[in-house]
Tab-separated table of C-alpha atoms (C1' of nucleotides) in Angstrom:
chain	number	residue	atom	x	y	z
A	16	UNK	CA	71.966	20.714	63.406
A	17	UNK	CA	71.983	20.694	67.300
A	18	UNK	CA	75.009	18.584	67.795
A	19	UNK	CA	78.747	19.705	68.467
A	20	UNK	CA	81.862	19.406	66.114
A	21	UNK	CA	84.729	17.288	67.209
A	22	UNK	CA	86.790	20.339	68.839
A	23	UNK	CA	83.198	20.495	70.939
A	24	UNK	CA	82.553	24.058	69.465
A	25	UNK	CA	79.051	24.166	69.396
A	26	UNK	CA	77.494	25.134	66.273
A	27	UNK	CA	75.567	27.919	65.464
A	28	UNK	CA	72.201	26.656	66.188
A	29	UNK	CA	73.037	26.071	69.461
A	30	UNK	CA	74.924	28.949	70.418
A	31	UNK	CA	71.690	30.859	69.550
A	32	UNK	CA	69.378	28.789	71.419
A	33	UNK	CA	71.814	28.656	74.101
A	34	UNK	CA	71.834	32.537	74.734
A	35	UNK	CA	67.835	32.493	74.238
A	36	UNK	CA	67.910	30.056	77.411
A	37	UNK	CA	70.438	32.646	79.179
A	38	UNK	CA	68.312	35.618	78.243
A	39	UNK	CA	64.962	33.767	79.127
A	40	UNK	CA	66.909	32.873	82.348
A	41	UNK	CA	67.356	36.608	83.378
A	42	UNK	CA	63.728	37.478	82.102
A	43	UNK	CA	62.303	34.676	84.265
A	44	UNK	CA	64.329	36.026	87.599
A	45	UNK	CA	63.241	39.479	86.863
A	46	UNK	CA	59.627	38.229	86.428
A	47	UNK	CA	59.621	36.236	89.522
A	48	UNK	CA	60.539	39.500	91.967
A	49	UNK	CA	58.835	42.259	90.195
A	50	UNK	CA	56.073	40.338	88.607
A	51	UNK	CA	54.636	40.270	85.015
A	52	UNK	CA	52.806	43.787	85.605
A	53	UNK	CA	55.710	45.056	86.388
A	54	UNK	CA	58.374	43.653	84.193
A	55	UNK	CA	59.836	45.637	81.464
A	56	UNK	CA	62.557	44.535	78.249
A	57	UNK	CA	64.903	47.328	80.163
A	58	UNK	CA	65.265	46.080	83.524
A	59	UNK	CA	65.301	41.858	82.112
A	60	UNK	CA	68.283	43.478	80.353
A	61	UNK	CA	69.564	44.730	83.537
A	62	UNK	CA	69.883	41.835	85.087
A	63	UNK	CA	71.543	39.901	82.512
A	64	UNK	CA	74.967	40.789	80.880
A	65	UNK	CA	73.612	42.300	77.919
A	66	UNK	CA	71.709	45.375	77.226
A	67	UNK	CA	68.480	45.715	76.397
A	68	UNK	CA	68.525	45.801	72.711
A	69	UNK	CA	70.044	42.511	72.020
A	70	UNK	CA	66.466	40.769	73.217
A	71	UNK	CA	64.937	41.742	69.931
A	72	UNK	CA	68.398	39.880	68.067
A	73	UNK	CA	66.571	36.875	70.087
A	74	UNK	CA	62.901	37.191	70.166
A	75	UNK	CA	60.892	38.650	67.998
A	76	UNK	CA	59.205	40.982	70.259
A	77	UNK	CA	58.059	40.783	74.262
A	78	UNK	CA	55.070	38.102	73.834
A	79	UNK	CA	57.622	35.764	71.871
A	80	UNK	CA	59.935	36.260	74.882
A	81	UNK	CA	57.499	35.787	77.465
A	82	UNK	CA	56.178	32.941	75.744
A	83	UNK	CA	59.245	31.128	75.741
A	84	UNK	CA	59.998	32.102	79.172
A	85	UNK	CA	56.814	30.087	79.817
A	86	UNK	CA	57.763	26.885	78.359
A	87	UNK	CA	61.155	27.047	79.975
A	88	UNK	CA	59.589	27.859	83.547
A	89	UNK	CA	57.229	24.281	82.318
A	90	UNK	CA	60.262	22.477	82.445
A	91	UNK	CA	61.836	23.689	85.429
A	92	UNK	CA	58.852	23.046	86.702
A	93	UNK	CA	58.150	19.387	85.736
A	94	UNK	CA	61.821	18.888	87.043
A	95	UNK	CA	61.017	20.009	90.574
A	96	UNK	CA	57.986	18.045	91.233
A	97	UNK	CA	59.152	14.895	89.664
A	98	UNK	CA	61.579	15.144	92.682
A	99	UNK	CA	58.749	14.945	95.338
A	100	UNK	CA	57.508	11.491	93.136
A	101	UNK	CA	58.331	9.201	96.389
A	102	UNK	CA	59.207	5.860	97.083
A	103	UNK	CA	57.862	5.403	100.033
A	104	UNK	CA	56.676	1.614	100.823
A	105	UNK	CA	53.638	2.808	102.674
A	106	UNK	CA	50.601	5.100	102.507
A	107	UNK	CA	51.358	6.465	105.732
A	108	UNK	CA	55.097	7.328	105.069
A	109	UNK	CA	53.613	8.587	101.295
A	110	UNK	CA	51.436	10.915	102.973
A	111	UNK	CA	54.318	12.724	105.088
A	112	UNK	CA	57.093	12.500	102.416
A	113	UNK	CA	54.019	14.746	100.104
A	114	UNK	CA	53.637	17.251	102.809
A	115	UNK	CA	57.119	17.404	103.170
A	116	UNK	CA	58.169	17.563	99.491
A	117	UNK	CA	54.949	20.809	98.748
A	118	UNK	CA	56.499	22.657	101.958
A	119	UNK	CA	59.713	22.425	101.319
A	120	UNK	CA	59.787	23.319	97.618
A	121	UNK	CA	56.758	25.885	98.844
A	122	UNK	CA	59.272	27.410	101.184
A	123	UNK	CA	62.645	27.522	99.065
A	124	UNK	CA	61.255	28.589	95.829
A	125	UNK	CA	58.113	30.797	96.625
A	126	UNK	CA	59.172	33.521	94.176
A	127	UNK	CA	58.852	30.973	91.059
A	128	UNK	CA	55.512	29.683	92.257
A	129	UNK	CA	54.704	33.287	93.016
A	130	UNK	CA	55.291	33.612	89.586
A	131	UNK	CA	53.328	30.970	88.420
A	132	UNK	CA	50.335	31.332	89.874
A	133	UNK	CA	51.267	34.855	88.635
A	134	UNK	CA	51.480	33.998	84.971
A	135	UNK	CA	48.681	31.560	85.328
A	136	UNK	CA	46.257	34.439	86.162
A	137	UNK	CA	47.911	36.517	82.863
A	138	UNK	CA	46.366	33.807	80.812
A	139	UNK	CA	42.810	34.194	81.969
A	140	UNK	CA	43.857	37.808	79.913
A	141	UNK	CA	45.769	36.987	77.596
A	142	UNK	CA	45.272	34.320	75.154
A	143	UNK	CA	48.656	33.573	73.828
A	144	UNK	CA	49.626	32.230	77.404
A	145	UNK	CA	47.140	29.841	77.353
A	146	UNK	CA	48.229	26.732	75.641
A	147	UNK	CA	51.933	26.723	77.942
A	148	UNK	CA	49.921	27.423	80.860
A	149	UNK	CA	47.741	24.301	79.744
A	150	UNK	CA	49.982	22.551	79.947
A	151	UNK	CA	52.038	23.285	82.815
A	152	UNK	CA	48.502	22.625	84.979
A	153	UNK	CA	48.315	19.349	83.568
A	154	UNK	CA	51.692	18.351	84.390
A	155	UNK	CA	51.223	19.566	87.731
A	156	UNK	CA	47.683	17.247	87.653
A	157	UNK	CA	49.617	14.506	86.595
A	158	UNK	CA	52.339	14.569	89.281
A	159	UNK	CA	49.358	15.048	91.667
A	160	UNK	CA	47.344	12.053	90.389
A	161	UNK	CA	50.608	9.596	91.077
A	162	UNK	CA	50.699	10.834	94.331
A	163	UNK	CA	47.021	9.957	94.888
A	164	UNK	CA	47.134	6.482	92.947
A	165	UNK	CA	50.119	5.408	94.901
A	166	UNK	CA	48.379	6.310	98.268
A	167	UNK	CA	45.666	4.811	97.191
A	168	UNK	CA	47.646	1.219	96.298
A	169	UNK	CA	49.536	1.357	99.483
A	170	UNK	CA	46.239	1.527	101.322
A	171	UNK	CA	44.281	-0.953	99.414
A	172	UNK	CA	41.739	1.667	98.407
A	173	UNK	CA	40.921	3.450	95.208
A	174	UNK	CA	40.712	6.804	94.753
A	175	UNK	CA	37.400	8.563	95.258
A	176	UNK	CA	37.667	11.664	93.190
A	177	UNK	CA	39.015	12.175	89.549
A	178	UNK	CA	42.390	13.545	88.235
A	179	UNK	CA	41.125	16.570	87.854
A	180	UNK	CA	39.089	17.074	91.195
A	181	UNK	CA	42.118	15.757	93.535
A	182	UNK	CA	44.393	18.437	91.171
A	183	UNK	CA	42.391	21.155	91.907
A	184	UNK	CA	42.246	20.586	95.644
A	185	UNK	CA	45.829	20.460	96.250
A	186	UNK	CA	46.557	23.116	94.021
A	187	UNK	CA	43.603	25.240	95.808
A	188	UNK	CA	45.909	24.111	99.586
A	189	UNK	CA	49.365	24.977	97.700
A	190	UNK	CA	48.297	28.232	96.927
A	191	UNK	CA	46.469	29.016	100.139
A	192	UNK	CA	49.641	28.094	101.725
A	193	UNK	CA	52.043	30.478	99.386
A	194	UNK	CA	49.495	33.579	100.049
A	195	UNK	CA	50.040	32.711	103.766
A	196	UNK	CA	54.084	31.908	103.770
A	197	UNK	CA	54.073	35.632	101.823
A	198	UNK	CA	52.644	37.330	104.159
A	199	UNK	CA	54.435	35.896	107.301
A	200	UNK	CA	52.285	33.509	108.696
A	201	UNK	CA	54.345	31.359	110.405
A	202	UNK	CA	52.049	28.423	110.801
A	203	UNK	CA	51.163	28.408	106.292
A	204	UNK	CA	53.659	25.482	105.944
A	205	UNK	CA	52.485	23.474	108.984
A	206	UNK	CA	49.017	23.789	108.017
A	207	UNK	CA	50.252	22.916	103.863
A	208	UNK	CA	51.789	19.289	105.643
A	209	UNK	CA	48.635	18.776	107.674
A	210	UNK	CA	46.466	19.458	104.988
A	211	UNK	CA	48.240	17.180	102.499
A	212	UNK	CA	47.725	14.198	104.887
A	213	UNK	CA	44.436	15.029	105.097
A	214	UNK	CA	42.921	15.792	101.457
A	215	UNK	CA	45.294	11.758	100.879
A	216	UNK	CA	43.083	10.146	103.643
A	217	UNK	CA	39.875	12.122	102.516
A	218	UNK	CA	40.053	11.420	98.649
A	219	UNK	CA	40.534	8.137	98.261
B	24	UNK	CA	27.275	63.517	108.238
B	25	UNK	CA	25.724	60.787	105.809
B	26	UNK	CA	22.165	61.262	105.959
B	27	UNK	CA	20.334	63.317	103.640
B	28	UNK	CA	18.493	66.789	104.651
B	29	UNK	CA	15.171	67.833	104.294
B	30	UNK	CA	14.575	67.939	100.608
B	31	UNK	CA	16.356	64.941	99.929
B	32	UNK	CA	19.475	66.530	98.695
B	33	UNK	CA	22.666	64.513	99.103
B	34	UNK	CA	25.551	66.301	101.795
B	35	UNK	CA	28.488	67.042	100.313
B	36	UNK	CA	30.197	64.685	102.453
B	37	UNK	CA	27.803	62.064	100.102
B	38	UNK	CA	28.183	63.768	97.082
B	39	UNK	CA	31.662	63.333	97.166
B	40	UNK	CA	31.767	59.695	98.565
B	41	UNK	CA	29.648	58.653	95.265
B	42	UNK	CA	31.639	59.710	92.950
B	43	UNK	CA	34.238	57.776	94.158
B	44	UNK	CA	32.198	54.737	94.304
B	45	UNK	CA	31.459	56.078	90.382
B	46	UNK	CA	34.913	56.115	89.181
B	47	UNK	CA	35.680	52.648	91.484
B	48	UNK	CA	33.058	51.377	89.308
B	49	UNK	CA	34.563	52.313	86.013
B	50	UNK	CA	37.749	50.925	87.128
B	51	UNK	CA	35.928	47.845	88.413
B	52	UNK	CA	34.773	47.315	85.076
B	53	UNK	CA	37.994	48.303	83.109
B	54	UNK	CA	40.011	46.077	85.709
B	55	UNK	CA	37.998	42.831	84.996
B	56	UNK	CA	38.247	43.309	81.280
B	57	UNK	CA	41.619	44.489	80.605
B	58	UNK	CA	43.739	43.024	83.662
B	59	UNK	CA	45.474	44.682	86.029
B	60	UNK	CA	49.020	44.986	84.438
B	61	UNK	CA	46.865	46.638	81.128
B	62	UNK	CA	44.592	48.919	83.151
B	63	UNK	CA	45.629	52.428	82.838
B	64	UNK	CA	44.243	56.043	84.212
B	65	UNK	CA	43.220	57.485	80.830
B	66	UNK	CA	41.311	53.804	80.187
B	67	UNK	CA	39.221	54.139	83.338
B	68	UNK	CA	37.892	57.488	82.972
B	69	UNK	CA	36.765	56.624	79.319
B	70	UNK	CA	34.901	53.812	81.133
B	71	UNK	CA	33.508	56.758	82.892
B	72	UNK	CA	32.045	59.939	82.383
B	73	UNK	CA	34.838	62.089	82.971
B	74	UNK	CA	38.375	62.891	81.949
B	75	UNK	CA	41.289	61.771	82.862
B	76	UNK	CA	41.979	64.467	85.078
B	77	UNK	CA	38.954	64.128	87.509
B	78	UNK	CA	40.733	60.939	89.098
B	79	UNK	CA	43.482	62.758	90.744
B	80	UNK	CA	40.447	65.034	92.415
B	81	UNK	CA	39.019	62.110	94.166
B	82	UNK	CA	42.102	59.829	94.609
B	83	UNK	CA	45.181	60.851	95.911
B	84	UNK	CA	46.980	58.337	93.520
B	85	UNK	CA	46.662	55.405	91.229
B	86	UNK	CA	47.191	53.215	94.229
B	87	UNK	CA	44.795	54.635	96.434
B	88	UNK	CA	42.406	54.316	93.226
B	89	UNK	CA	42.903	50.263	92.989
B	90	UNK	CA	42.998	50.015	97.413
B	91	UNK	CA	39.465	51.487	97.176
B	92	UNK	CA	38.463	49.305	94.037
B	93	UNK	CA	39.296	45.917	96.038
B	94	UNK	CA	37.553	47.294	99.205
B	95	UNK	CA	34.563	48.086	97.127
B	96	UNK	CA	34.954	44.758	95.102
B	97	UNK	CA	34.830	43.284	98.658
B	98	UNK	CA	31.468	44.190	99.890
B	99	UNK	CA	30.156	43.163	96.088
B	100	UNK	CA	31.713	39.667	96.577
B	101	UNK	CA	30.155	38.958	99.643
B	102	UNK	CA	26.709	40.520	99.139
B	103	UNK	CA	27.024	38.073	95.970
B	104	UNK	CA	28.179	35.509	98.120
B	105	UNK	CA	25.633	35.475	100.790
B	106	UNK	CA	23.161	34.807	98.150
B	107	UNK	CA	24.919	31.398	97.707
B	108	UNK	CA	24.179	30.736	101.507
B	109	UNK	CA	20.925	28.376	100.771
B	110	UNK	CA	18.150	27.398	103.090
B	111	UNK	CA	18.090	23.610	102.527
B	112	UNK	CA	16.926	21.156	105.136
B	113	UNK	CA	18.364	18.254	103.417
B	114	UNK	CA	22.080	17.302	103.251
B	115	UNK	CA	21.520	16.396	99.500
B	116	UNK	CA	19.892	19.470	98.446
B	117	UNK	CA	22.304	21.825	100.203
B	118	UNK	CA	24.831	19.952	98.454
B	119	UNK	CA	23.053	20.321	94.616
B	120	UNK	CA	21.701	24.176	95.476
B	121	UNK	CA	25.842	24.852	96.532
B	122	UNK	CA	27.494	23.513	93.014
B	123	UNK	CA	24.537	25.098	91.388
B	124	UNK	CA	25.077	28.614	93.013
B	125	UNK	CA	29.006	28.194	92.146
B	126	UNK	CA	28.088	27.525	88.853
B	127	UNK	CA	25.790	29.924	88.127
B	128	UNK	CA	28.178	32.868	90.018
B	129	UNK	CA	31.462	31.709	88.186
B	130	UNK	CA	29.412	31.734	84.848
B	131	UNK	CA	27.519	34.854	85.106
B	132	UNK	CA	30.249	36.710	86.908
B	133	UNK	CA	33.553	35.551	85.061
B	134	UNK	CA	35.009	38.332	84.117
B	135	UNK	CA	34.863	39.390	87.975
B	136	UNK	CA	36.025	36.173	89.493
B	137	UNK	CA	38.983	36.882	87.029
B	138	UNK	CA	40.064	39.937	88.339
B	139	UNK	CA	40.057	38.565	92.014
B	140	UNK	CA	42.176	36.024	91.384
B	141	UNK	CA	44.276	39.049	88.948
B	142	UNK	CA	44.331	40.960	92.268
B	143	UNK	CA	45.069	38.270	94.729
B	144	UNK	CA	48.290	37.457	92.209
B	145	UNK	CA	49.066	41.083	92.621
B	146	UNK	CA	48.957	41.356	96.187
B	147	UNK	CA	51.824	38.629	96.236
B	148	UNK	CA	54.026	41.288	94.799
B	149	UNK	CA	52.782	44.394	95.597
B	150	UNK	CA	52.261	44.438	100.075
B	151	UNK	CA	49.885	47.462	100.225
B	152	UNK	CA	47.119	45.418	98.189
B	153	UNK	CA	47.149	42.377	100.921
B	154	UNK	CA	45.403	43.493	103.639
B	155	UNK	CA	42.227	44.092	101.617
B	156	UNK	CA	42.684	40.868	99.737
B	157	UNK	CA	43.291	38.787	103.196
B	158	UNK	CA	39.969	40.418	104.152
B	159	UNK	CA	37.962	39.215	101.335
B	160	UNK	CA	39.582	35.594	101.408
B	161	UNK	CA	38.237	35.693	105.136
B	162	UNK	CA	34.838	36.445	104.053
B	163	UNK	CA	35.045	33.991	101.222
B	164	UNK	CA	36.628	31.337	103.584
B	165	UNK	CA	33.158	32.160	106.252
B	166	UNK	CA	31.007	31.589	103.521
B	167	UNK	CA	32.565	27.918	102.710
B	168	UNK	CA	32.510	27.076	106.083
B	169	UNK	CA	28.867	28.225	106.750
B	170	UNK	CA	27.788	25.736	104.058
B	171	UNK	CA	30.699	22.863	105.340
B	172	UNK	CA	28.781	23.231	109.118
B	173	UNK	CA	25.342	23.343	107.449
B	174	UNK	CA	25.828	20.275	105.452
B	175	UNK	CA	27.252	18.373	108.324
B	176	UNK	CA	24.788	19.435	110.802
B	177	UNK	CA	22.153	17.986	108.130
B	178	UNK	CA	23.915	14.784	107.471
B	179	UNK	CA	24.445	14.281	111.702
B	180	UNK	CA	28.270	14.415	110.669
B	181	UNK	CA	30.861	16.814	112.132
B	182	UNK	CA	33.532	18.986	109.484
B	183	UNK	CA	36.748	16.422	109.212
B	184	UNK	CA	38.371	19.208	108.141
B	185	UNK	CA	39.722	22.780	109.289
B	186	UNK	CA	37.941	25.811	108.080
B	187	UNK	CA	40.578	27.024	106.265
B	188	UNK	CA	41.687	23.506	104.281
B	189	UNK	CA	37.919	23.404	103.350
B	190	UNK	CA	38.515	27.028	101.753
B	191	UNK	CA	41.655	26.064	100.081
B	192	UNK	CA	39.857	23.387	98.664
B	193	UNK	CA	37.003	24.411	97.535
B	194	UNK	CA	39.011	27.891	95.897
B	195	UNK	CA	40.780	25.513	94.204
B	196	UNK	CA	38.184	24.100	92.754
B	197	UNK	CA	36.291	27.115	91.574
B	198	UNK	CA	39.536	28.419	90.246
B	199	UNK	CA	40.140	25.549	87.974
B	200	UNK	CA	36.643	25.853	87.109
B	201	UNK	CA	36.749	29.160	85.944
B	202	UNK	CA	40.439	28.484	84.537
B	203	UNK	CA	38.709	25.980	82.072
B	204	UNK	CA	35.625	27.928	81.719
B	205	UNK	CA	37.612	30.753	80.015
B	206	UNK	CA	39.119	28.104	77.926
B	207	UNK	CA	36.111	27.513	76.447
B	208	UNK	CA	35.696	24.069	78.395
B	209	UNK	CA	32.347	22.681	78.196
B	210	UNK	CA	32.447	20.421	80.788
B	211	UNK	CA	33.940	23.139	83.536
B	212	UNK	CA	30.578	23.959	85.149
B	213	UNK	CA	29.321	20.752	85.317
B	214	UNK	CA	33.056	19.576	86.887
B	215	UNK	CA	32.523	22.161	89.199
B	216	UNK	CA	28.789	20.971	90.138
B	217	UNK	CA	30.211	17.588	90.872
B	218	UNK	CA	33.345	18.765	92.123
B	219	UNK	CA	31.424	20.795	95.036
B	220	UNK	CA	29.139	17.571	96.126
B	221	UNK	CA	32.150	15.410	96.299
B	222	UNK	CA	34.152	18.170	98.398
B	223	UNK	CA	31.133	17.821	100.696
B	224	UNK	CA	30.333	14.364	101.220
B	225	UNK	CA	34.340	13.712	101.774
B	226	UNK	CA	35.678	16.384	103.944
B	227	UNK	CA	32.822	16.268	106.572
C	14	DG	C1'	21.598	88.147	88.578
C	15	DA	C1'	26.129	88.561	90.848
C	16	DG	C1'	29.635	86.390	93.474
C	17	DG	C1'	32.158	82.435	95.317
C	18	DG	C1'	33.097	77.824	96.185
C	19	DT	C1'	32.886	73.252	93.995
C	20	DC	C1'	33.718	70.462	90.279
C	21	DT	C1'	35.645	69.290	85.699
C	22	DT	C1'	38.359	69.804	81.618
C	23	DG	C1'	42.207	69.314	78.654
C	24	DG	C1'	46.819	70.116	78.012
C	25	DA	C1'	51.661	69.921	79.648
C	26	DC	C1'	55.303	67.627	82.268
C	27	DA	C1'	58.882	64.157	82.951
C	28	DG	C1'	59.421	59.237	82.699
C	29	DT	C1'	59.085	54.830	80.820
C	30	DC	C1'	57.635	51.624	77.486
C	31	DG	C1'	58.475	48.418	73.159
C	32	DT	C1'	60.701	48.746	68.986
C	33	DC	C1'	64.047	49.639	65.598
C	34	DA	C1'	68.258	50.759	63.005
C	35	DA	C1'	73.093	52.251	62.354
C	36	DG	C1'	77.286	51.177	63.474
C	37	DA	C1'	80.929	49.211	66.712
C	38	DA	C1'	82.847	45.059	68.380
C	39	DA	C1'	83.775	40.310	68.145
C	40	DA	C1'	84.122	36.029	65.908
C	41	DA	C1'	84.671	33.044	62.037
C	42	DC	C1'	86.603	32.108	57.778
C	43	DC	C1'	89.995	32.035	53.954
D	22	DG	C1'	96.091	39.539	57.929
D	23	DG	C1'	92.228	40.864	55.649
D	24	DT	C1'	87.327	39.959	54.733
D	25	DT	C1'	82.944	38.482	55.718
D	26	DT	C1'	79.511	37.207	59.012
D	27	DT	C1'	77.642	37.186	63.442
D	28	DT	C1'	76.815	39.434	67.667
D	29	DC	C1'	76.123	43.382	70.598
D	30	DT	C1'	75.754	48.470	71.986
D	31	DT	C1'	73.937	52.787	71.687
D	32	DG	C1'	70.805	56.195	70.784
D	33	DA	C1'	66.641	57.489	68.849
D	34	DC	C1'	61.467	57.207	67.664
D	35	DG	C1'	56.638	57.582	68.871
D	36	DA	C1'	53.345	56.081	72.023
D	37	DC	C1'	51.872	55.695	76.540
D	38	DT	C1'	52.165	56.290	81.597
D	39	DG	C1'	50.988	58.813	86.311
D	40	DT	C1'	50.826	63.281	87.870
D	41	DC	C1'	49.937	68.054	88.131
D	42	DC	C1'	47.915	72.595	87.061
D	43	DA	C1'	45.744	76.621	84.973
D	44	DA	C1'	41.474	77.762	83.289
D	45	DG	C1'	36.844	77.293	82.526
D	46	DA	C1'	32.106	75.305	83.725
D	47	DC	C1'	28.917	74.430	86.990
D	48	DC	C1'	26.034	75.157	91.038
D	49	DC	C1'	24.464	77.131	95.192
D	50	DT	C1'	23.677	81.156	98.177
D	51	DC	C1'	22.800	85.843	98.867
DNA sequence: GAGGGTCTTGGACAGTCGTCAAGAAAAACC
DNA sequence: GGTTTTTCTTGACGACTGTCCAAGACCCTC
């Protein structure tokens, strides 16, 4: 049902979830420069190469849409921060390479975390977000906790905090950090790096 | 020009300066249970007293409507907050009386916590909303600190930490508290109680 | 109590919103 | 090539939005 003939035609099912991915694609750019309180069916149609009433030959209405733009941002998401995972060989080096990785991804894609923490607030509102937005956080707590365990091998300690706790730190510095990069502060992505090292010495 | 005269009779000057603060309070209300992006003119004044109408007399626009609402939110948040500033003279206590006064704020208060974090979202996207909501993290961030020092000073320790990282921290913290607490999580205040006595004893 | 400024109402306005349906266009099939 | 099916456009709908305004209600002073 998902695979491709021998020509490599793809079949049906595919070509429809394909164009959902496109259309979620445009919906999740126009989200992450206007905002969700902002965002209307129109102008996601405007910046895709359809107009606007083909989104309801896709979703069933805007909270099916924005739902699925949800999960898809979840996996974008999980696909970024696997890349700051490191391999570093010690705790010192794994301590950087983190403050490196949250800056730079901070830096290059602030409108999707913008977004995020965005969407993340919706949910608090809006109960159909909530599940996605679950479980987006506890991806993000997960990629966190390796980051900590690993330190905390490399240094022959043990964490002192739990998942949860060391998750809600660093997500409490990342965002700190974004409201500060937004609104020019030059010194937000210094301070993100410096407080990584840190809050990795201090919690295990 | 803001006292009152003789009789006790308000000034006009006053008169007119508390309706505003009337109508912020509507929207206050209508902001922390609706959500910004659902908050509209015509619901506000039925929050109120008034119609519709009477908002354009005291507010030039919608947006000068929601600047006033965050200042006003402001100087609730931090007459709330000072509250939280205890008078322990032992590290331990200061410690318990701070996750207890988070908890008991983020519990009896979540639908306003909610909103500033709704607003502090916003003011990502929207620029003329971030002044106000840099002020307020200030005054938030003075408050953390004031307890950081305190705790320190008791425990004949000194901060390890910046004022700001200890901010970031603890926000994050309290916003995965509340997060979970809106979920319905059981466990979120007493995460948070814990939470707040590890922050201490491991970034001073 | 009359007059005049302050305050409030409720309706009208031009846009925009999500949604839907009829039909054109394109693609797939025989 | 003609027919059927899928895909997309266009325009319309009712509801809602922020804004404005004419008219009335209220209140204070003389």
């Amino acid at each position: 049902m998902t695979s491709t003939d021998a020509r490599g035609r793809r079949r049906p099912a595919d070509k429809f979830e394909d164009r959902r991915r496109e259309l979620a694609d445009a919906a999740l750019q126009t989200l992450a420069t206007l905002g969700y309180a902002r965002t209307s069916l129109r102008e996601i149609a405007q910046n895709s190469d359809f107009s606007h009433g083909v989104l309801h030959y896709y979703f069933r209405d805007k909270v099916e849409l924005i739902t699925y733009c949800v999960q898809r941002f979840k996996t974008q998401c999980v696909e970024r921060y696997d890349a700051v995972a490191t391999h570093a060989t010690a705790a010192d080096a794994l301590a950087r390479d983190a403050g490196d990785g949250l800056a730079a991804t901070l830096e290059s894609d602030a409108l999707m975390h913008r977004l995020w923490y965005d969407l993340r607030s919706q949910s608090m509102f809006e109960e159909s977000f909530r599940l996605d937005v679950g479980e987006i956080d506890a991806g993000l707590e997960r990629m966190i906790w390796r980051i900590v365990t690993t330190y905390a091998h490399l240094s022959g300690r043990e964490p002192a905090c739990t998942s949860a706790t060391a998750y809600a730190a660093f997500d409490g510095l990342f965002q700190q950090a974004l409201l500060r990069h937004l609104a020019a502060d030059p010194e937000a992505l210094d301070d993100l790096r410096a407080g990584t090292r840190l809050l990795l010495e201090r919690l295990v």
